[in-house]
Amino acid sequence: MPPPHFGSLLTPVTDTTRPLVNTDSLRRQNADSSWLRAGDTTVVPGADSGFLQRTDTFNLKLSKDSLQAPLKYTAEDSVIVLVKRKKIYLYGKTKTEYTDITLTAPKVEMDQETQVVTAFNQKDSTGKITETALFKQGDNQFTSDTIRYNFKTQVGLTKNTFSDQGEILVLGRTVKKVNENTSFIEKARFTTCKLDDPHFAFVTPKMKVINQKLAVSGPAHPEFEGVPVPIYLPFGFYPLSQGRHSGMMRPNFMTDEVRGLGLQGIGYYKVINDHWDAQLTGDIFSYGEWAAGLKMSYRKIYKYSGGFNLTMRSSKQNFKGDPDFSKTRIYNVTWSHSMDSRARPGVSFSANVNAGSTRFNKLVPGNAYLNYQNLMGSSITYSKTWKNKPYNFSMSATHSQNNNLGTVNLSLPNMAFTVSTLYPFQNKNRAGSAKWYENLGIAYNGSFANSISFNDTIKYGQNGVKPFFKYLLDTAQWSAQHSIPITLSLPPILGGKILVSPGISYNQSWIQRTTNYRWNAGSKKVDTLTSKGVFIDQRASASLSFNTAMFGTVYFKKSRLQALRHTIRPTVGFSYTPDLNKTHIRKTQVDTTGKVLYYNEIGGGYLLNTSSRRSGAMSFGIDNNIEMKRRSRKDTSAEAPRPTKLIEGFGFSGSFDFIRDSFKLSPINIYFRTTLFEKVNINASTTLNPYQTDARGFDINKYAWQGGKFKPGRLTSGSISVSTNFQSKPKDAKKDAARKKAVQDQLTDPTLAGDQQRLLEYMQQNPSEFVDFNIEWNLSLSYSLSFYSRIKSDYSGFENDFQLGGLSFNGGFNLTPKWKLSGSGSYDLETMKLQYISMSINRDMHCWQLSINVIPVGYTRSFNFSISPKSTLLQDLKINRSRYFTSY
């Protein structure tokens, strides 16, 4: 039986040399149908014939007489061709392709005369849908129970359609696609919940959707879990385009016992262009307090990125007429900027500014972390390196302030110019090993600095205080330093066991004023006198140091502990420093007993226990660490030991001056650091003074172990810090690793450096938005204490300052897989009181999130309740309730 003639259904055969094969597999079912099974191969000859070939799939190409391009079909199960009706049925995993359109479905019907393709879903024996039809065109796609599409007119009609528009899911009972981008939907549901049965949606009888641009609907109302909420909107306008959009910002309603009722965060967001945007916000309260803020961010790929934030706040406490009424105008400025290293190789510019009124942080409502942030700092830096040249130049401005004391320190401009080490005796055409003198190097370091200090709580120009700018000019101080280090790299001695490092340096310091101290017998205190001019302080030194390392190992048999290794790194150095500036060394009486101290009038620094800066000293130090190797309990292999550091560092350092006439031995610095059980980090350091003291606490030239009972000395300062972090294993290790990598990439990406500080601040202020349900529980603890001995303000002796510090904690645990309780705080061991504590409870509601945040203890106490969708598109669709209580 000859094969049937398919007419114009199939493309003409170009290879007429191929023989007919397996023609019996093409079995006629009736006069107008043919059936091909998987594995069959049929070639149909003739002038107007084509071929069907089956290897893994059936592959049919329809002629393009009435289409813009060939229409290609693929089916993995079977194909039925109705020749007279000009229809084709495909079964299995079918795929239809036409230009940029791809249609996949378990069953497809193609009508050659109308160019209409109909795709159907697949159901199991219970009537449950097991596979749907998927239509994809460019970046747009949707799934449906049934799809009818005309490839010629590009008009389609679908039933029960799910269309993904970025963060939005649009569901429609009947959808009519009128062109490539526009669809009309009957009985539409609009949601950000990506489930077949979404938890919530906005329901409307009709909607028009323009893909990735916008959707417009008639009257709409929300529903939750299929239950309609009787709140109706006359129409809906939903932006679907991705990226940034200008618009109004929804404020938060809040109440505060000091500020009254208020709206917080009301404002407008403006997209200026592709690289810049701006956000103008404001707070207003019923008791008269207000705040205004301007935030700007910018980014140009491969060039720079950054952000600027200016906040002004008019703060009021109590009412006019009250004895404790006060009104304060405060401000805060933050600016972060980073320059991509690829923009201008060799040039870098960065800024990290955080400055403002010293009372600003304390008066920000509802932020326990910021209320206790007393130290602030800023830096702006420009640097340039010349290619293939040893020169480097940098210019910077720095700022620091103590909000508790009200002091502000500015240092600008700061400039530095350096010349990298040059080797003038190095032979560029050398053959063989270098001579020792060829490793002689010389370098140059020069710097200039100017500093200004003031207190923002003082009213300048009033009550006998100088005007502000005159005060700055009178107190400004500049200085310059020059340094010429000379180094020599010598080969190791004793078979490479000892490293030898000689060095010579010369330094000059230029300063604009001298400082002199005079004892005032009338007031019985030390007066400070200054003289302006240009003064030079000179220093020179020569040094020679020796370094080596020694190792000792103890092995154990028949034990999980295989070995202990002790590493000792001793250092010995010799140096000589002449006093090139001895004409500027002065002395003064400091108390009524006649106690005399020497000082350097250039800089005003005291020389404790000496009258000269001339020195010929030997420095010494020893560093130790101890490691062990042991097998894990789960490891039965004898060749898989696990190294563990028992002591990461432990040692001491000091010096002995042979030239000084007294107090030859310097204080001994001792340090210790380790990590216990790979969890508890411990760092400790202290200073041991080897001398005895008189009745007022001043050192006397007598060692602590002389004259009786042995004592190694007295501790004059020290500190210890302990921190640890415990947490359960993540329920999904891959998800946890991906989350950590995403956060780390965002914090370390140089193109996002301008956003890092703002991201960290946002994470600190909104911890409920960064709750990780993948971790069942976690706990972090940290504690630090310090002490030091300092000279009294009247120079009558020393006093000890012992700071117990505070115990900080942070943690949380899952009450259920969807409920998490977390908190953080700090306990002041000096006052034995909670400094602040913050607690929150969070509920993961799949597409929504609920959080309750409470700060019951602290400078600002608050309560906040919030429930909102997770989608950033609907971030303003939330219920928020906040109350603040402030303690003054």
PDB file of C-alpha atoms in Angstrom, residues 688-803:
ATOM      1  CA  LEU A 688      52.837  45.113  84.220  1.00  0.00           C
ATOM      2  CA  ASN A 689      54.743  47.960  85.894  1.00  0.00           C
ATOM      3  CA  PRO A 690      57.925  46.553  87.529  1.00  0.00           C
ATOM      4  CA  TYR A 691      58.490  49.490  89.916  1.00  0.00           C
ATOM      5  CA  GLN A 692      57.392  50.334  93.414  1.00  0.00           C
ATOM      6  CA  THR A 693      55.462  53.542  94.113  1.00  0.00           C
ATOM      7  CA  ASP A 694      55.454  56.254  96.738  1.00  0.00           C
ATOM      8  CA  ALA A 695      52.478  57.200  98.872  1.00  0.00           C
ATOM      9  CA  ARG A 696      50.885  59.211  96.050  1.00  0.00           C
ATOM     10  CA  GLY A 697      51.267  56.529  93.398  1.00  0.00           C
ATOM     11  CA  PHE A 698      54.317  57.859  91.527  1.00  0.00           C
ATOM     12  CA  ASP A 699      56.986  55.353  90.519  1.00  0.00           C
ATOM     13  CA  ILE A 700      60.238  55.189  92.452  1.00  0.00           C
ATOM     14  CA  ASN A 701      63.478  53.792  91.071  1.00  0.00           C
ATOM     15  CA  LYS A 702      63.159  50.489  92.895  1.00  0.00           C
ATOM     16  CA  TYR A 703      61.961  47.218  91.416  1.00  0.00           C
ATOM     17  CA  ALA A 704      58.859  45.606  92.848  1.00  0.00           C
ATOM     18  CA  TRP A 705      60.769  42.456  93.861  1.00  0.00           C
ATOM     19  CA  GLN A 706      63.415  44.347  95.845  1.00  0.00           C
ATOM     20  CA  GLY A 707      63.394  44.974  99.592  1.00  0.00           C
ATOM     21  CA  GLY A 708      61.446  42.052 100.936  1.00  0.00           C
ATOM     22  CA  LYS A 709      58.703  39.802  99.619  1.00  0.00           C
ATOM     23  CA  PHE A 710      58.943  38.987  95.932  1.00  0.00           C
ATOM     24  CA  LYS A 711      56.406  40.699  93.670  1.00  0.00           C
ATOM     25  CA  PRO A 712      56.545  40.665  89.876  1.00  0.00           C
ATOM     26  CA  GLY A 713      55.055  44.170  89.702  1.00  0.00           C
ATOM     27  CA  ARG A 714      51.662  45.815  89.605  1.00  0.00           C
ATOM     28  CA  LEU A 715      49.070  45.838  86.850  1.00  0.00           C
ATOM     29  CA  THR A 716      48.484  49.413  85.670  1.00  0.00           C
ATOM     30  CA  SER A 717      46.046  48.681  82.830  1.00  0.00           C
ATOM     31  CA  GLY A 718      44.304  45.766  81.241  1.00  0.00           C
ATOM     32  CA  SER A 719      41.293  44.556  79.357  1.00  0.00           C
ATOM     33  CA  ILE A 720      39.489  41.320  78.591  1.00  0.00           C
ATOM     34  CA  SER A 721      36.739  40.566  76.131  1.00  0.00           C
ATOM     35  CA  VAL A 722      34.749  37.377  75.671  1.00  0.00           C
ATOM     36  CA  SER A 723      32.303  36.646  72.884  1.00  0.00           C
ATOM     37  CA  THR A 724      30.500  33.565  71.658  1.00  0.00           C
ATOM     38  CA  ASN A 725      27.804  32.525  69.253  1.00  0.00           C
ATOM     39  CA  PHE A 726      25.706  29.362  69.397  1.00  0.00           C
ATOM     40  CA  GLN A 727      23.065  28.276  66.941  1.00  0.00           C
ATOM     41  CA  SER A 728      21.296  25.187  65.725  1.00  0.00           C
ATOM     42  CA  LYS A 729      22.071  23.562  62.421  1.00  0.00           C
ATOM     43  CA  PRO A 730      20.033  25.045  59.562  1.00  0.00           C
ATOM     44  CA  LYS A 731      17.046  23.009  58.470  1.00  0.00           C
ATOM     45  CA  ASP A 732      18.097  23.577  54.850  1.00  0.00           C
ATOM     46  CA  ALA A 733      21.878  23.841  54.570  1.00  0.00           C
ATOM     47  CA  LYS A 734      21.821  24.967  50.932  1.00  0.00           C
ATOM     48  CA  LYS A 735      19.299  27.690  51.674  1.00  0.00           C
ATOM     49  CA  ASP A 736      21.375  28.904  54.617  1.00  0.00           C
ATOM     50  CA  ALA A 737      24.568  28.986  52.547  1.00  0.00           C
ATOM     51  CA  ALA A 738      22.809  30.895  49.773  1.00  0.00           C
ATOM     52  CA  ARG A 739      21.414  33.445  52.252  1.00  0.00           C
ATOM     53  CA  LYS A 740      24.824  34.025  53.869  1.00  0.00           C
ATOM     54  CA  LYS A 741      26.491  34.370  50.490  1.00  0.00           C
ATOM     55  CA  ALA A 742      23.877  36.874  49.306  1.00  0.00           C
ATOM     56  CA  VAL A 743      24.303  39.033  52.420  1.00  0.00           C
ATOM     57  CA  GLN A 744      28.101  38.797  52.289  1.00  0.00           C
ATOM     58  CA  ASP A 745      28.199  39.670  48.595  1.00  0.00           C
ATOM     59  CA  GLN A 746      26.028  42.692  49.243  1.00  0.00           C
ATOM     60  CA  LEU A 747      28.219  43.883  52.103  1.00  0.00           C
ATOM     61  CA  THR A 748      31.522  43.339  50.275  1.00  0.00           C
ATOM     62  CA  ASP A 749      30.591  44.264  46.708  1.00  0.00           C
ATOM     63  CA  PRO A 750      32.677  47.392  45.900  1.00  0.00           C
ATOM     64  CA  THR A 751      29.942  48.680  43.578  1.00  0.00           C
ATOM     65  CA  LEU A 752      27.526  48.665  46.549  1.00  0.00           C
ATOM     66  CA  ALA A 753      29.868  50.293  49.063  1.00  0.00           C
ATOM     67  CA  GLY A 754      27.673  53.385  49.087  1.00  0.00           C
ATOM     68  CA  ASP A 755      24.742  51.308  50.336  1.00  0.00           C
ATOM     69  CA  GLN A 756      26.516  49.178  52.936  1.00  0.00           C
ATOM     70  CA  GLN A 757      26.256  51.566  55.860  1.00  0.00           C
ATOM     71  CA  ARG A 758      22.600  52.256  55.111  1.00  0.00           C
ATOM     72  CA  LEU A 759      21.929  48.535  54.776  1.00  0.00           C
ATOM     73  CA  LEU A 760      23.532  47.811  58.159  1.00  0.00           C
ATOM     74  CA  GLU A 761      21.581  50.636  59.800  1.00  0.00           C
ATOM     75  CA  TYR A 762      18.335  49.386  58.239  1.00  0.00           C
ATOM     76  CA  MET A 763      19.029  45.841  59.471  1.00  0.00           C
ATOM     77  CA  GLN A 764      19.660  47.183  62.987  1.00  0.00           C
ATOM     78  CA  GLN A 765      16.512  49.311  62.957  1.00  0.00           C
ATOM     79  CA  ASN A 766      14.251  46.663  61.368  1.00  0.00           C
ATOM     80  CA  PRO A 767      15.412  43.286  62.700  1.00  0.00           C
ATOM     81  CA  SER A 768      11.948  41.764  62.209  1.00  0.00           C
ATOM     82  CA  GLU A 769      12.398  41.972  58.426  1.00  0.00           C
ATOM     83  CA  PHE A 770      15.530  39.798  58.581  1.00  0.00           C
ATOM     84  CA  VAL A 771      14.242  36.905  60.678  1.00  0.00           C
ATOM     85  CA  ASP A 772      15.654  33.559  59.573  1.00  0.00           C
ATOM     86  CA  PHE A 773      13.206  30.716  60.242  1.00  0.00           C
ATOM     87  CA  ASN A 774      15.745  28.292  58.772  1.00  0.00           C
ATOM     88  CA  ILE A 775      17.696  28.482  62.072  1.00  0.00           C
ATOM     89  CA  GLU A 776      15.772  26.868  64.941  1.00  0.00           C
ATOM     90  CA  TRP A 777      17.569  28.862  67.652  1.00  0.00           C
ATOM     91  CA  ASN A 778      20.580  31.116  68.107  1.00  0.00           C
ATOM     92  CA  LEU A 779      22.319  32.940  70.958  1.00  0.00           C
ATOM     93  CA  SER A 780      25.162  35.475  70.913  1.00  0.00           C
ATOM     94  CA  LEU A 781      26.896  36.822  74.025  1.00  0.00           C
ATOM     95  CA  SER A 782      29.691  39.337  74.448  1.00  0.00           C
ATOM     96  CA  TYR A 783      31.317  40.956  77.460  1.00  0.00           C
ATOM     97  CA  SER A 784      34.283  43.231  78.048  1.00  0.00           C
ATOM     98  CA  LEU A 785      35.910  44.935  81.025  1.00  0.00           C
ATOM     99  CA  SER A 786      38.909  47.219  81.391  1.00  0.00           C
ATOM    100  CA  PHE A 787      40.916  49.108  83.965  1.00  0.00           C
ATOM    101  CA  TYR A 788      43.742  51.591  83.900  1.00  0.00           C
ATOM    102  CA  SER A 789      45.701  53.906  86.181  1.00  0.00           C
ATOM    103  CA  ARG A 790      45.791  57.561  85.160  1.00  0.00           C
ATOM    104  CA  ILE A 791      47.367  60.698  86.572  1.00  0.00           C
ATOM    105  CA  LYS A 792      44.999  63.030  88.376  1.00  0.00           C
ATOM    106  CA  SER A 793      44.002  66.329  86.800  1.00  0.00           C
ATOM    107  CA  ASP A 794      45.938  68.253  89.481  1.00  0.00           C
ATOM    108  CA  TYR A 795      49.014  65.996  89.031  1.00  0.00           C
ATOM    109  CA  SER A 796      48.886  65.085  92.711  1.00  0.00           C
ATOM    110  CA  GLY A 797      49.011  61.351  92.052  1.00  0.00           C
ATOM    111  CA  PHE A 798      47.301  58.531  90.197  1.00  0.00           C
ATOM    112  CA  GLU A 799      43.792  57.147  90.314  1.00  0.00           C
ATOM    113  CA  ASN A 800      42.437  53.804  89.150  1.00  0.00           C
ATOM    114  CA  ASP A 801      39.498  53.652  86.764  1.00  0.00           C
ATOM    115  CA  PHE A 802      37.794  50.260  86.645  1.00  0.00           C
ATOM    116  CA  GLN A 803      35.079  49.796  84.006  1.00  0.00           C
TER     117      GLN A 803
END
